[in-house]
Amino acid sequence: MSDVIDQSSFRFQFNITIEEDRSFRKLVGKRLKVHFDTEAYQVQALNVWAVLMIAGLLAVALEWITPQTLFVLVVCLVLGQIQAFFLTLRII
């Protein structure tokens, strides 16, 4: 038995129109809306934010990290939350 996997020249190609894409997004959005709770997501994000802020301030107080590093981590967290917000708007 050979460990080499041969590359096949066979390729799948799907031609999807813009209207098909829109109808698929609408269908998926309707089905996901049932399972998605925006209030629970916001509470979860606030809890994560509070835990990370307390841990970050504790780490600065104990001189485990510098304030500049904590600032960069907070900026990254805020950008991640903004991205998650817009992704959930796009899904729903």
Coordinates of C-alpha atoms in Angstrom, one line a residue:
M1 CA 0.0 0.0 0.0
S2 CA 1.4 3.4 -1.0
D3 CA 1.5 6.4 1.3
V4 CA 1.3 8.8 -1.6
I5 CA -2.1 10.3 -2.5
D6 CA -2.4 11.0 -6.2
Q7 CA -3.9 14.4 -7.1
S8 CA -7.0 13.9 -9.2
S9 CA -7.8 16.4 -12.0
F10 CA -11.5 16.0 -11.2
R11 CA -12.9 19.2 -9.6
F12 CA -16.4 20.2 -8.4
Q13 CA -17.7 23.5 -9.7
F14 CA -20.9 25.1 -8.5
N15 CA -22.5 28.0 -10.2
I16 CA -24.7 29.8 -7.8
T17 CA -26.7 32.9 -8.7
I18 CA -27.0 35.9 -6.4
E19 CA -30.7 35.1 -6.0
E20 CA -30.0 31.6 -4.9
D21 CA -27.5 32.9 -2.5
R22 CA -29.9 35.4 -1.0
S23 CA -32.7 32.7 -0.7
F24 CA -30.2 30.3 1.0
R25 CA -29.1 33.0 3.5
K26 CA -32.8 33.9 4.3
L27 CA -33.6 30.2 4.9
V28 CA -30.5 29.6 7.1
G29 CA -31.2 32.9 8.9
K30 CA -34.8 31.8 9.7
R31 CA -33.7 28.4 11.0
L32 CA -30.8 29.8 13.1
K33 CA -32.9 32.6 14.6
V34 CA -34.8 29.9 16.6
H35 CA -31.5 28.8 18.2
F36 CA -30.0 32.2 18.7
D37 CA -30.8 34.3 21.7
T38 CA -29.3 37.8 21.5
E39 CA -29.9 38.6 25.2
A40 CA -28.1 35.5 26.3
Y41 CA -25.2 36.3 23.9
Q42 CA -24.9 39.8 25.4
V43 CA -24.9 38.6 29.0
Q44 CA -22.3 36.0 28.1
A45 CA -20.1 38.7 26.5
L46 CA -20.4 40.9 29.5
N47 CA -19.5 38.1 31.8
V48 CA -16.4 37.2 29.8
W49 CA -15.5 40.9 29.7
A50 CA -15.8 41.2 33.5
V51 CA -13.7 38.1 34.2
L52 CA -11.0 39.2 31.7
M53 CA -10.9 42.7 33.2
I54 CA -10.6 41.4 36.8
A55 CA -7.9 38.9 35.7
G56 CA -6.1 41.6 33.8
L57 CA -6.1 44.1 36.6
L58 CA -5.0 41.4 39.0
A59 CA -2.1 40.4 36.7
V60 CA -1.0 44.1 36.5
A61 CA -1.2 44.5 40.3
L62 CA 0.9 41.3 40.7
E63 CA 3.3 42.6 38.0
W64 CA 2.8 39.5 35.8
I65 CA 2.1 41.7 32.7
T66 CA 2.7 45.3 31.8
P67 CA -0.1 47.8 31.4
Q68 CA 0.8 48.1 27.7
T69 CA 0.2 44.4 27.2
L70 CA -3.1 44.6 29.1
F71 CA -4.1 47.5 26.8
V72 CA -3.4 45.5 23.7
L73 CA -5.4 42.5 25.1
V74 CA -8.3 44.8 25.8
V75 CA -8.2 46.3 22.3
C76 CA -8.1 42.8 20.8
L77 CA -11.1 41.7 22.9
V78 CA -13.1 44.8 21.8
L79 CA -12.3 44.2 18.2
G80 CA -13.3 40.5 18.6
Q81 CA -16.6 41.5 20.1
I82 CA -17.3 44.0 17.3
Q83 CA -16.5 41.3 14.7
A84 CA -18.8 38.8 16.5
F85 CA -21.6 41.4 16.6
F86 CA -21.4 42.0 12.9
L87 CA -21.2 38.3 12.1
T88 CA -24.3 37.6 14.1
L89 CA -26.1 40.4 12.2
R90 CA -25.1 38.9 9.0
I91 CA -26.3 35.4 9.9
I92 CA -29.7 36.6 11.2

